GROMACS .gro file of C-alpha atoms in nm:
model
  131
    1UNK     CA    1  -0.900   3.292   9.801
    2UNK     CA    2  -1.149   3.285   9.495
    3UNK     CA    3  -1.450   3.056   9.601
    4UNK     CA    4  -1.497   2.732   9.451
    5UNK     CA    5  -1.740   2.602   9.169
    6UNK     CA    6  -1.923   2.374   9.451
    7UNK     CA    7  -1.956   2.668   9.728
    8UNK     CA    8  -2.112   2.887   9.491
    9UNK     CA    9  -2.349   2.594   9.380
   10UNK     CA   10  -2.461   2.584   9.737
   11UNK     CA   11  -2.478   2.951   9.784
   12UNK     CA   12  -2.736   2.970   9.479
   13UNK     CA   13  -2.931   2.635   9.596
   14UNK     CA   14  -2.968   2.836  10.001
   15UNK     CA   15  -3.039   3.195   9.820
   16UNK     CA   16  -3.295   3.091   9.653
   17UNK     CA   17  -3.473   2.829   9.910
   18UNK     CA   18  -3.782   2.933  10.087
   19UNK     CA   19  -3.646   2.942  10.450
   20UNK     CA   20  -4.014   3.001  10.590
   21UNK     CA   21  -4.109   2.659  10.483
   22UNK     CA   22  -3.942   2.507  10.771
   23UNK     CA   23  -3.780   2.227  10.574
   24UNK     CA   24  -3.426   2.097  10.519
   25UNK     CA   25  -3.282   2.132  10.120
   26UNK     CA   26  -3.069   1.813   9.997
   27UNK     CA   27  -2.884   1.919   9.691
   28UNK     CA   28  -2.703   1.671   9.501
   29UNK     CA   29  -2.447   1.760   9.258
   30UNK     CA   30  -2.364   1.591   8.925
   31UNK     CA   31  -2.104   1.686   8.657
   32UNK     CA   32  -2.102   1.469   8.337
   33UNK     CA   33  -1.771   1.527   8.272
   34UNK     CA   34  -1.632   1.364   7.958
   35UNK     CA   35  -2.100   1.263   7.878
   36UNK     CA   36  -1.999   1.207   7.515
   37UNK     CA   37  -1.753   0.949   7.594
   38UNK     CA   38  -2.015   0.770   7.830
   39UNK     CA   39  -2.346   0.773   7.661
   40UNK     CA   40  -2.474   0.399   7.583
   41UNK     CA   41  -2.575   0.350   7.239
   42UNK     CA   42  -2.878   0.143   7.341
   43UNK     CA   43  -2.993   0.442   7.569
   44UNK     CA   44  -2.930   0.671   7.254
   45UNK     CA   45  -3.185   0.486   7.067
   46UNK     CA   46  -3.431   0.495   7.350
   47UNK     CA   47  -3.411   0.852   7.378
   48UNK     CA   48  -3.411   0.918   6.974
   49UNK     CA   49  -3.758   0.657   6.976
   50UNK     CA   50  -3.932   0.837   7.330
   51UNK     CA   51  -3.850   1.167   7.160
   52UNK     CA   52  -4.061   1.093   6.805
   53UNK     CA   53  -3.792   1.048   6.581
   54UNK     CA   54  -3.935   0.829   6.276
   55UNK     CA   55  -3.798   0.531   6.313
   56UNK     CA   56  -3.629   0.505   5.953
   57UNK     CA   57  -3.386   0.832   6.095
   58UNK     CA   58  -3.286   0.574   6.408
   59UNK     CA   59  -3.203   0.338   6.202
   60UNK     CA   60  -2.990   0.570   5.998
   61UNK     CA   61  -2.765   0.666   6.316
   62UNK     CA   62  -2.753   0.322   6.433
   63UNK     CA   63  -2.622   0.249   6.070
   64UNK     CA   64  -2.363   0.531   6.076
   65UNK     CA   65  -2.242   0.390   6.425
   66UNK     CA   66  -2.237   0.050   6.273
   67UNK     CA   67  -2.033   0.132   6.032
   68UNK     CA   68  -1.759   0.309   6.236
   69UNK     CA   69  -1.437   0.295   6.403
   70UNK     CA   70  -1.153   0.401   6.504
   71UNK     CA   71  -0.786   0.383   6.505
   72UNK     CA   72  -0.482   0.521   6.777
   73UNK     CA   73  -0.229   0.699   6.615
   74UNK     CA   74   0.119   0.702   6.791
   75UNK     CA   75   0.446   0.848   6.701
   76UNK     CA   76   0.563   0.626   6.452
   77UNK     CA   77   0.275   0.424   6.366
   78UNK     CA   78  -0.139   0.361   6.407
   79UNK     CA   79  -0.302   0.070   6.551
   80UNK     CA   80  -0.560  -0.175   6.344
   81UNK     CA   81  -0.897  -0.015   6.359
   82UNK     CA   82  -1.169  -0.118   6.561
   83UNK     CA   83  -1.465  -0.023   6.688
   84UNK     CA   84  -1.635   0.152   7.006
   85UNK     CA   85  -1.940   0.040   7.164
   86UNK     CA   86  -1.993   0.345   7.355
   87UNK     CA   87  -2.031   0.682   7.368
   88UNK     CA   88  -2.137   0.935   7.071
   89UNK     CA   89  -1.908   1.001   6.778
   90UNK     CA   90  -1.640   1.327   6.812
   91UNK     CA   91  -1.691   1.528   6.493
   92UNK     CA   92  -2.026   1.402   6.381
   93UNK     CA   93  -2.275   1.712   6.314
   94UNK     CA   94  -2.573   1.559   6.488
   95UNK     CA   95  -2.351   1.448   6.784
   96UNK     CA   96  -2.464   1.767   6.983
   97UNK     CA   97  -2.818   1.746   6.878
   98UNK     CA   98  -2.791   1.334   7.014
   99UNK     CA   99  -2.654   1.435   7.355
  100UNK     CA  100  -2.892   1.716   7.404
  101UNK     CA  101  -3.193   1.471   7.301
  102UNK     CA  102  -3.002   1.214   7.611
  103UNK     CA  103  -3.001   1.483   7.839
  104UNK     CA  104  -3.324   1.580   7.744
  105UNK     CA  105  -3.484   1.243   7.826
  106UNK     CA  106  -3.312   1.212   8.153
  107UNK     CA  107  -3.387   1.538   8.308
  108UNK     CA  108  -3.724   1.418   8.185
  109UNK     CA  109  -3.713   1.129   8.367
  110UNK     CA  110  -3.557   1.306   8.681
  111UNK     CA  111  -3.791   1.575   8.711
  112UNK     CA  112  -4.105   1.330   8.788
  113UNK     CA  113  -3.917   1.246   9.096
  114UNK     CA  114  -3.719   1.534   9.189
  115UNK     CA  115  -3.953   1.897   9.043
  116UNK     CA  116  -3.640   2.134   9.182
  117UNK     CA  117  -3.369   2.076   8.915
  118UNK     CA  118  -3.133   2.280   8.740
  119UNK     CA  119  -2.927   2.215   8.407
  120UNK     CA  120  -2.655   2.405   8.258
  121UNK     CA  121  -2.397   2.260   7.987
  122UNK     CA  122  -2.247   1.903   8.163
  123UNK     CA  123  -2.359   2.004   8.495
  124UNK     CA  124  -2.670   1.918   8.720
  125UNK     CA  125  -2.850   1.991   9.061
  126UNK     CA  126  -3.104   1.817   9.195
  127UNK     CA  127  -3.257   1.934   9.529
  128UNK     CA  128  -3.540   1.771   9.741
  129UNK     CA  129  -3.723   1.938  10.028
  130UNK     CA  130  -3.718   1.719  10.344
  131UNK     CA  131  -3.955   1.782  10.627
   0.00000   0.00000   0.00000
């Protein structure tokens, strides 16, 4: 039986711990499955101002996701539009450049409390050495 995307997590996390250190590794796991859906808008704009974006380019994305919506298109018919106060917009260019700029800002933000932490696509680790 093939081994499973968390076992070979931990497998990398205990290879590649210092087991002279005489200290316990806590790992913690986090997959951001679906992240685009998810992302607040207000935290968007946080992360766009923190990372030195001129202020006039925020104001341009918040004025693009003003201005849209969407709609839910069924067999026979659509619904009435309306709008979504979350996540980042499918099919925008700059959508990927937004996430990784969210992303960016929270690994920031977790690495000041936890220095061990790895990143790859919608998936994190953080590990902690406990004494």
């Amino acid at each position: 039986m093939p081994a499973s995307k968390e076992h070979n997590r931990c497998n990398f996390c205990s290879e590649n711990f210092d087991r002279d250190a005489q200290t316990e590794l806590q790992c913690v796991f986090v997959d951001l499955e679906k992240a685009y859906d998810r992302v607040p808008r207000e935290e968007l704009w946080y992360c766009m101002r923190k990372s030195g974006l001129a202020e006039k380019y925020v104001r341009v994305v918040q004025d693009m996701y003003e201005r849209s919506g969407t709609v839910v298109k069924c067999a026979v018919s659509q619904t009435e539009g309306f709008k979504v106060e979350v996540g980042l917009l499918k099919g925008l260019a700059q959508s990927p450049f937004l996430f990784a700029m969210v992303l960016d800002q929270l690994s920031e933000e977790v690495r000041q409390e936890s220095p061990w932490t790895m990143m790859f696509a919608d998936d994190i680790v953080i590990c902690i050495e406990s004494r």
